Amino acid sequence: MSVQSRPQDKGYTPPTTGLLSLLPSSWVPFAELMRLDRPQGYYAFYWHYLIGLSFAACDVSDSCTPFELLVLAAYLGLWVIVLRGSVCTVNDICDQDFDRQVARTRFRPLARRAVSTTQATVFTIAQLFVLSLLTLPLPTSSYIFAAATTLALSVYPLGKRITHFPQVILGLAFAIPIFMCWAILDRSTDTGDRSSRSVSALYWVSTFWTVIRDTIYAHQDMDDDAKAGV
């Protein structure tokens, strides 16, 4: 029996519009793992990069031209697609048992068993490899922040198992691109105390914004989460 026709798929409706409707049926679960059918979440990732780039471009003395900034923003937009895809796949691997008990998430690919855990793990590794390749053209000073973002977002799904405040972990992770974008644009060796304070302040503002947003977002699953023991 194919993964697309298993009994666990009962109630699932394959996409009939949008990008996923154009893909071969065997590709659809993997596109869903990457959340390519849900661009709203992409913006939650990407806006931190846009804010970080804009802020750094205004404050870094040896910055880039407007055209270079647009090219960099577009490139990071592609980078974020793969980043989001990889960490969302990790999230689904970790939370598949919980997802089956929550109305909003019970038709995710792993929850409905459209793909196996092994397939999802291999897919995650492939995405991380592509993400690493996409990181190479960026300044080496940004690598540590790229790695920290990926690691922190991958750990986030485990946060709900050890704390009642996983949104804090998500907020701290989502805001790391503020530092990453600063490192990409700052070509000098001396940024000064004022610049360090300003970028740190923006980091904490971005952190708190995500904590507030995700706390509000999480309320839609409150009843199901309580039943599932999350």
PDB file of C-alpha atoms in Angstrom:
ATOM      1  CA  MET A   1       0.000   0.000   0.000  1.00  0.00           C
ATOM      2  CA  SER A   2       1.432   3.407  -0.926  1.00  0.00           C
ATOM      3  CA  VAL A   3       1.984   6.031   1.740  1.00  0.00           C
ATOM      4  CA  GLN A   4      -0.616   8.244   0.060  1.00  0.00           C
ATOM      5  CA  SER A   5      -3.413   5.655   0.401  1.00  0.00           C
ATOM      6  CA  ARG A   6      -3.000   4.428   3.970  1.00  0.00           C
ATOM      7  CA  PRO A   7      -6.061   4.406   6.245  1.00  0.00           C
ATOM      8  CA  GLN A   8      -4.580   7.182   8.379  1.00  0.00           C
ATOM      9  CA  ASP A   9      -5.169   9.549   5.446  1.00  0.00           C
ATOM     10  CA  LYS A  10      -8.950   9.301   5.924  1.00  0.00           C
ATOM     11  CA  GLY A  11     -10.318  12.822   5.988  1.00  0.00           C
ATOM     12  CA  TYR A  12      -7.267  14.315   4.297  1.00  0.00           C
ATOM     13  CA  THR A  13      -7.954  16.248   1.107  1.00  0.00           C
ATOM     14  CA  PRO A  14      -5.053  16.522  -1.385  1.00  0.00           C
ATOM     15  CA  PRO A  15      -4.349  20.102  -2.513  1.00  0.00           C
ATOM     16  CA  THR A  16      -6.300  21.185  -5.578  1.00  0.00           C
ATOM     17  CA  THR A  17      -4.988  24.744  -5.836  1.00  0.00           C
ATOM     18  CA  GLY A  18      -1.675  26.486  -5.376  1.00  0.00           C
ATOM     19  CA  LEU A  19       1.881  25.237  -5.809  1.00  0.00           C
ATOM     20  CA  LEU A  20       1.315  21.822  -4.247  1.00  0.00           C
ATOM     21  CA  SER A  21      -1.461  20.976  -6.707  1.00  0.00           C
ATOM     22  CA  LEU A  22       1.120  21.186  -9.505  1.00  0.00           C
ATOM     23  CA  LEU A  23       3.506  18.692  -7.902  1.00  0.00           C
ATOM     24  CA  PRO A  24       3.530  14.904  -8.380  1.00  0.00           C
ATOM     25  CA  SER A  25       1.476  13.290  -5.615  1.00  0.00           C
ATOM     26  CA  SER A  26       4.566  11.568  -4.197  1.00  0.00           C
ATOM     27  CA  TRP A  27       6.227  14.970  -3.684  1.00  0.00           C
ATOM     28  CA  VAL A  28       3.305  16.595  -1.891  1.00  0.00           C
ATOM     29  CA  PRO A  29       4.016  15.199   1.618  1.00  0.00           C
ATOM     30  CA  PHE A  30       7.589  16.493   1.459  1.00  0.00           C
ATOM     31  CA  ALA A  31       6.427  19.914   0.297  1.00  0.00           C
ATOM     32  CA  GLU A  32       3.989  19.886   3.215  1.00  0.00           C
ATOM     33  CA  LEU A  33       6.829  19.022   5.595  1.00  0.00           C
ATOM     34  CA  MET A  34       8.549  22.184   4.351  1.00  0.00           C
ATOM     35  CA  ARG A  35       5.263  24.118   4.839  1.00  0.00           C
ATOM     36  CA  LEU A  36       5.396  25.314   1.229  1.00  0.00           C
ATOM     37  CA  ASP A  37       1.603  25.360   1.349  1.00  0.00           C
ATOM     38  CA  ARG A  38       1.609  27.780   4.299  1.00  0.00           C
ATOM     39  CA  PRO A  39       3.528  30.933   3.348  1.00  0.00           C
ATOM     40  CA  GLN A  40       2.253  32.881   6.352  1.00  0.00           C
ATOM     41  CA  GLY A  41       4.724  31.094   8.609  1.00  0.00           C
ATOM     42  CA  TYR A  42       7.504  31.950   6.170  1.00  0.00           C
ATOM     43  CA  TYR A  43       6.966  35.636   6.804  1.00  0.00           C
ATOM     44  CA  ALA A  44       7.361  35.059  10.550  1.00  0.00           C
ATOM     45  CA  PHE A  45      10.838  33.700   9.801  1.00  0.00           C
ATOM     46  CA  TYR A  46      11.831  36.133   7.078  1.00  0.00           C
ATOM     47  CA  TRP A  47      10.866  39.464   8.598  1.00  0.00           C
ATOM     48  CA  HIS A  48      13.691  39.169  11.162  1.00  0.00           C
ATOM     49  CA  TYR A  49      16.159  39.028   8.273  1.00  0.00           C
ATOM     50  CA  LEU A  50      14.608  42.035   6.552  1.00  0.00           C
ATOM     51  CA  ILE A  51      14.609  44.056   9.769  1.00  0.00           C
ATOM     52  CA  GLY A  52      18.180  42.986  10.528  1.00  0.00           C
ATOM     53  CA  LEU A  53      19.394  43.897   7.048  1.00  0.00           C
ATOM     54  CA  SER A  54      17.622  47.254   7.054  1.00  0.00           C
ATOM     55  CA  PHE A  55      18.901  48.163  10.501  1.00  0.00           C
ATOM     56  CA  ALA A  56      22.477  47.121   9.765  1.00  0.00           C
ATOM     57  CA  ALA A  57      22.459  48.955   6.423  1.00  0.00           C
ATOM     58  CA  CYS A  58      21.514  52.167   8.224  1.00  0.00           C
ATOM     59  CA  ASP A  59      24.060  51.851  11.018  1.00  0.00           C
ATOM     60  CA  VAL A  60      27.098  50.104   9.514  1.00  0.00           C
ATOM     61  CA  SER A  61      29.559  52.659   8.158  1.00  0.00           C
ATOM     62  CA  ASP A  62      30.896  50.494   5.311  1.00  0.00           C
ATOM     63  CA  SER A  63      27.625  49.043   4.078  1.00  0.00           C
ATOM     64  CA  CYS A  64      26.459  47.992   0.591  1.00  0.00           C
ATOM     65  CA  THR A  65      24.569  49.735  -2.200  1.00  0.00           C
ATOM     66  CA  PRO A  66      20.751  49.550  -2.363  1.00  0.00           C
ATOM     67  CA  PHE A  67      20.978  47.081  -5.259  1.00  0.00           C
ATOM     68  CA  GLU A  68      23.392  44.852  -3.338  1.00  0.00           C
ATOM     69  CA  LEU A  69      21.032  45.007  -0.377  1.00  0.00           C
ATOM     70  CA  LEU A  70      18.098  43.875  -2.525  1.00  0.00           C
ATOM     71  CA  VAL A  71      20.122  40.994  -3.972  1.00  0.00           C
ATOM     72  CA  LEU A  72      21.171  39.945  -0.480  1.00  0.00           C
ATOM     73  CA  ALA A  73      17.581  40.153   0.771  1.00  0.00           C
ATOM     74  CA  ALA A  74      16.438  37.934  -2.104  1.00  0.00           C
ATOM     75  CA  TYR A  75      19.239  35.448  -1.449  1.00  0.00           C
ATOM     76  CA  LEU A  76      18.394  35.264   2.241  1.00  0.00           C
ATOM     77  CA  GLY A  77      14.770  34.791   1.219  1.00  0.00           C
ATOM     78  CA  LEU A  78      15.804  31.583  -0.548  1.00  0.00           C
ATOM     79  CA  TRP A  79      17.979  30.617   2.430  1.00  0.00           C
ATOM     80  CA  VAL A  80      15.007  31.011   4.764  1.00  0.00           C
ATOM     81  CA  ILE A  81      12.820  28.719   2.624  1.00  0.00           C
ATOM     82  CA  VAL A  82      15.280  25.869   3.191  1.00  0.00           C
ATOM     83  CA  LEU A  83      15.890  26.808   6.835  1.00  0.00           C
ATOM     84  CA  ARG A  84      12.189  26.823   7.587  1.00  0.00           C
ATOM     85  CA  GLY A  85      11.694  23.573   5.699  1.00  0.00           C
ATOM     86  CA  SER A  86      14.397  21.758   7.634  1.00  0.00           C
ATOM     87  CA  VAL A  87      13.360  22.911  11.103  1.00  0.00           C
ATOM     88  CA  CYS A  88       9.652  22.341  10.393  1.00  0.00           C
ATOM     89  CA  THR A  89      10.504  18.782   9.348  1.00  0.00           C
ATOM     90  CA  VAL A  90      12.421  18.310  12.605  1.00  0.00           C
ATOM     91  CA  ASN A  91       9.428  19.726  14.470  1.00  0.00           C
ATOM     92  CA  ASP A  92       7.081  17.229  12.803  1.00  0.00           C
ATOM     93  CA  ILE A  93       9.409  14.318  13.556  1.00  0.00           C
ATOM     94  CA  CYS A  94       9.481  15.241  17.243  1.00  0.00           C
ATOM     95  CA  ASP A  95       5.786  16.099  17.567  1.00  0.00           C
ATOM     96  CA  GLN A  96       4.119  13.489  15.341  1.00  0.00           C
ATOM     97  CA  ASP A  97       2.449  11.690  18.264  1.00  0.00           C
ATOM     98  CA  PHE A  98       1.100  14.975  19.631  1.00  0.00           C
ATOM     99  CA  ASP A  99       0.075  16.143  16.152  1.00  0.00           C
ATOM    100  CA  ARG A 100      -2.227  13.146  15.711  1.00  0.00           C
ATOM    101  CA  GLN A 101      -4.228  14.333  18.721  1.00  0.00           C
ATOM    102  CA  VAL A 102      -4.614  17.979  17.658  1.00  0.00           C
ATOM    103  CA  ALA A 103      -7.248  18.946  15.092  1.00  0.00           C
ATOM    104  CA  ARG A 104      -5.101  21.589  13.397  1.00  0.00           C
ATOM    105  CA  THR A 105      -2.106  19.277  12.900  1.00  0.00           C
ATOM    106  CA  ARG A 106      -3.528  15.758  12.539  1.00  0.00           C
ATOM    107  CA  PHE A 107      -3.190  15.803   8.746  1.00  0.00           C
ATOM    108  CA  ARG A 108       0.481  16.741   8.693  1.00  0.00           C
ATOM    109  CA  PRO A 109       2.462  14.183   6.635  1.00  0.00           C
ATOM    110  CA  LEU A 110       4.025  12.331   9.563  1.00  0.00           C
ATOM    111  CA  ALA A 111       0.904  12.524  11.692  1.00  0.00           C
ATOM    112  CA  ARG A 112      -1.189  10.892   8.958  1.00  0.00           C
ATOM    113  CA  ARG A 113       1.720   8.552   8.099  1.00  0.00           C
ATOM    114  CA  ALA A 114       2.068   9.768   4.518  1.00  0.00           C
ATOM    115  CA  VAL A 115       5.834   9.546   5.081  1.00  0.00           C
ATOM    116  CA  SER A 116       7.814   7.478   7.547  1.00  0.00           C
ATOM    117  CA  THR A 117      10.067   8.849  10.265  1.00  0.00           C
ATOM    118  CA  THR A 118      13.068   7.479   8.370  1.00  0.00           C
ATOM    119  CA  GLN A 119      12.038   9.250   5.169  1.00  0.00           C
ATOM    120  CA  ALA A 120      11.520  12.500   7.057  1.00  0.00           C
ATOM    121  CA  THR A 121      14.914  12.159   8.745  1.00  0.00           C
ATOM    122  CA  VAL A 122      16.689  11.610   5.418  1.00  0.00           C
ATOM    123  CA  PHE A 123      14.780  14.569   3.992  1.00  0.00           C
ATOM    124  CA  THR A 124      15.928  16.718   6.920  1.00  0.00           C
ATOM    125  CA  ILE A 125      19.564  15.781   6.327  1.00  0.00           C
ATOM    126  CA  ALA A 126      19.203  16.636   2.632  1.00  0.00           C
ATOM    127  CA  GLN A 127      17.725  20.036   3.472  1.00  0.00           C
ATOM    128  CA  LEU A 128      20.481  20.789   5.973  1.00  0.00           C
ATOM    129  CA  PHE A 129      23.062  19.906   3.336  1.00  0.00           C
ATOM    130  CA  VAL A 130      21.467  22.332   0.875  1.00  0.00           C
ATOM    131  CA  LEU A 131      21.271  24.951   3.619  1.00  0.00           C
ATOM    132  CA  SER A 132      24.993  24.535   4.283  1.00  0.00           C
ATOM    133  CA  LEU A 133      25.777  25.043   0.603  1.00  0.00           C
ATOM    134  CA  LEU A 134      23.645  28.186   0.531  1.00  0.00           C
ATOM    135  CA  THR A 135      25.540  29.521   3.543  1.00  0.00           C
ATOM    136  CA  LEU A 136      28.964  29.256   1.888  1.00  0.00           C
ATOM    137  CA  PRO A 137      28.739  32.482  -0.210  1.00  0.00           C
ATOM    138  CA  LEU A 138      27.989  34.511   2.933  1.00  0.00           C
ATOM    139  CA  PRO A 139      30.785  36.085   5.026  1.00  0.00           C
ATOM    140  CA  THR A 140      32.404  33.593   7.378  1.00  0.00           C
ATOM    141  CA  SER A 141      31.610  35.860  10.326  1.00  0.00           C
ATOM    142  CA  SER A 142      27.930  35.005   9.820  1.00  0.00           C
ATOM    143  CA  TYR A 143      28.382  31.228   9.923  1.00  0.00           C
ATOM    144  CA  ILE A 144      28.177  30.946  13.700  1.00  0.00           C
ATOM    145  CA  PHE A 145      24.845  32.780  13.709  1.00  0.00           C
ATOM    146  CA  ALA A 146      23.487  30.672  10.845  1.00  0.00           C
ATOM    147  CA  ALA A 147      24.420  27.529  12.765  1.00  0.00           C
ATOM    148  CA  ALA A 148      23.013  28.893  16.023  1.00  0.00           C
ATOM    149  CA  THR A 149      19.699  29.751  14.360  1.00  0.00           C
ATOM    150  CA  THR A 150      19.366  26.284  12.835  1.00  0.00           C
ATOM    151  CA  LEU A 151      20.320  24.507  16.057  1.00  0.00           C
ATOM    152  CA  ALA A 152      18.088  26.612  18.291  1.00  0.00           C
ATOM    153  CA  LEU A 153      15.056  26.199  16.033  1.00  0.00           C
ATOM    154  CA  SER A 154      15.689  22.447  15.834  1.00  0.00           C
ATOM    155  CA  VAL A 155      15.788  22.216  19.639  1.00  0.00           C
ATOM    156  CA  TYR A 156      12.591  24.244  20.036  1.00  0.00           C
ATOM    157  CA  PRO A 157      10.198  21.252  19.614  1.00  0.00           C
ATOM    158  CA  LEU A 158      11.820  19.625  22.644  1.00  0.00           C
ATOM    159  CA  GLY A 159      11.287  22.759  24.710  1.00  0.00           C
ATOM    160  CA  LYS A 160       7.629  22.015  25.360  1.00  0.00           C
ATOM    161  CA  ARG A 161       8.723  18.783  27.052  1.00  0.00           C
ATOM    162  CA  ILE A 162      10.951  20.509  29.615  1.00  0.00           C
ATOM    163  CA  THR A 163       9.360  23.932  30.136  1.00  0.00           C
ATOM    164  CA  HIS A 164       5.994  25.656  30.111  1.00  0.00           C
ATOM    165  CA  PHE A 165       7.541  28.516  28.149  1.00  0.00           C
ATOM    166  CA  PRO A 166       8.699  27.094  24.784  1.00  0.00           C
ATOM    167  CA  GLN A 167       7.775  30.429  23.194  1.00  0.00           C
ATOM    168  CA  VAL A 168      10.816  31.936  24.900  1.00  0.00           C
ATOM    169  CA  ILE A 169      13.071  29.402  23.173  1.00  0.00           C
ATOM    170  CA  LEU A 170      11.406  30.202  19.857  1.00  0.00           C
ATOM    171  CA  GLY A 171      11.759  33.932  20.429  1.00  0.00           C
ATOM    172  CA  LEU A 172      15.450  33.703  21.264  1.00  0.00           C
ATOM    173  CA  ALA A 173      16.016  31.562  18.157  1.00  0.00           C
ATOM    174  CA  PHE A 174      13.957  33.676  15.763  1.00  0.00           C
ATOM    175  CA  ALA A 175      15.872  36.830  16.690  1.00  0.00           C
ATOM    176  CA  ILE A 176      19.368  35.448  16.013  1.00  0.00           C
ATOM    177  CA  PRO A 177      19.167  36.624  12.354  1.00  0.00           C
ATOM    178  CA  ILE A 178      19.487  40.174  13.706  1.00  0.00           C
ATOM    179  CA  PHE A 179      23.103  39.327  14.581  1.00  0.00           C
ATOM    180  CA  MET A 180      23.557  37.255  11.426  1.00  0.00           C
ATOM    181  CA  CYS A 181      22.562  40.130   9.147  1.00  0.00           C
ATOM    182  CA  TRP A 182      24.781  42.486  11.101  1.00  0.00           C
ATOM    183  CA  ALA A 183      27.723  40.147  10.598  1.00  0.00           C
ATOM    184  CA  ILE A 184      26.960  39.922   6.871  1.00  0.00           C
ATOM    185  CA  LEU A 185      26.997  43.694   6.347  1.00  0.00           C
ATOM    186  CA  ASP A 186      29.584  44.796   8.884  1.00  0.00           C
ATOM    187  CA  ARG A 187      32.871  44.734   6.978  1.00  0.00           C
ATOM    188  CA  SER A 188      34.849  46.630   9.585  1.00  0.00           C
ATOM    189  CA  THR A 189      36.728  45.200  12.537  1.00  0.00           C
ATOM    190  CA  ASP A 190      35.532  47.819  15.025  1.00  0.00           C
ATOM    191  CA  THR A 191      31.767  48.243  15.366  1.00  0.00           C
ATOM    192  CA  GLY A 192      31.902  50.332  18.524  1.00  0.00           C
ATOM    193  CA  ASP A 193      29.944  50.096  21.763  1.00  0.00           C
ATOM    194  CA  ARG A 194      26.988  52.075  20.428  1.00  0.00           C
ATOM    195  CA  SER A 195      26.472  49.696  17.524  1.00  0.00           C
ATOM    196  CA  SER A 196      26.790  46.673  19.789  1.00  0.00           C
ATOM    197  CA  ARG A 197      24.170  48.077  22.140  1.00  0.00           C
ATOM    198  CA  SER A 198      21.799  48.972  19.331  1.00  0.00           C
ATOM    199  CA  VAL A 199      21.892  45.571  17.649  1.00  0.00           C
ATOM    200  CA  SER A 200      21.483  43.864  21.041  1.00  0.00           C
ATOM    201  CA  ALA A 201      18.459  46.042  21.783  1.00  0.00           C
ATOM    202  CA  LEU A 202      16.908  45.092  18.441  1.00  0.00           C
ATOM    203  CA  TYR A 203      17.572  41.422  19.209  1.00  0.00           C
ATOM    204  CA  TRP A 204      15.589  41.618  22.440  1.00  0.00           C
ATOM    205  CA  VAL A 205      12.747  43.545  20.816  1.00  0.00           C
ATOM    206  CA  SER A 206      12.506  40.835  18.132  1.00  0.00           C
ATOM    207  CA  THR A 207      12.602  38.154  20.812  1.00  0.00           C
ATOM    208  CA  PHE A 208       9.737  39.660  22.778  1.00  0.00           C
ATOM    209  CA  TRP A 209       7.690  40.193  19.607  1.00  0.00           C
ATOM    210  CA  THR A 210       7.944  36.486  18.759  1.00  0.00           C
ATOM    211  CA  VAL A 211       7.134  35.395  22.321  1.00  0.00           C
ATOM    212  CA  ILE A 212       3.970  37.508  22.308  1.00  0.00           C
ATOM    213  CA  ARG A 213       2.952  36.425  18.810  1.00  0.00           C
ATOM    214  CA  ASP A 214       3.521  32.706  19.408  1.00  0.00           C
ATOM    215  CA  THR A 215       1.732  32.791  22.761  1.00  0.00           C
ATOM    216  CA  ILE A 216      -1.344  34.210  21.033  1.00  0.00           C
ATOM    217  CA  TYR A 217      -0.961  31.693  18.178  1.00  0.00           C
ATOM    218  CA  ALA A 218      -0.721  28.748  20.599  1.00  0.00           C
ATOM    219  CA  HIS A 219      -4.105  29.515  22.143  1.00  0.00           C
ATOM    220  CA  GLN A 220      -5.911  27.998  19.141  1.00  0.00           C
ATOM    221  CA  ASP A 221      -4.639  24.542  20.182  1.00  0.00           C
ATOM    222  CA  MET A 222      -5.162  25.007  23.926  1.00  0.00           C
ATOM    223  CA  ASP A 223      -7.970  22.469  24.393  1.00  0.00           C
ATOM    224  CA  ASP A 224      -6.355  19.785  22.213  1.00  0.00           C
ATOM    225  CA  ASP A 225      -2.944  20.379  23.801  1.00  0.00           C
ATOM    226  CA  ALA A 226      -4.412  19.853  27.264  1.00  0.00           C
ATOM    227  CA  LYS A 227      -5.964  16.551  26.185  1.00  0.00           C
ATOM    228  CA  ALA A 228      -2.684  15.440  24.587  1.00  0.00           C
ATOM    229  CA  GLY A 229      -0.707  16.362  27.684  1.00  0.00           C
ATOM    230  CA  VAL A 230       1.428  18.993  25.954  1.00  0.00           C
TER     231      VAL A 230
END
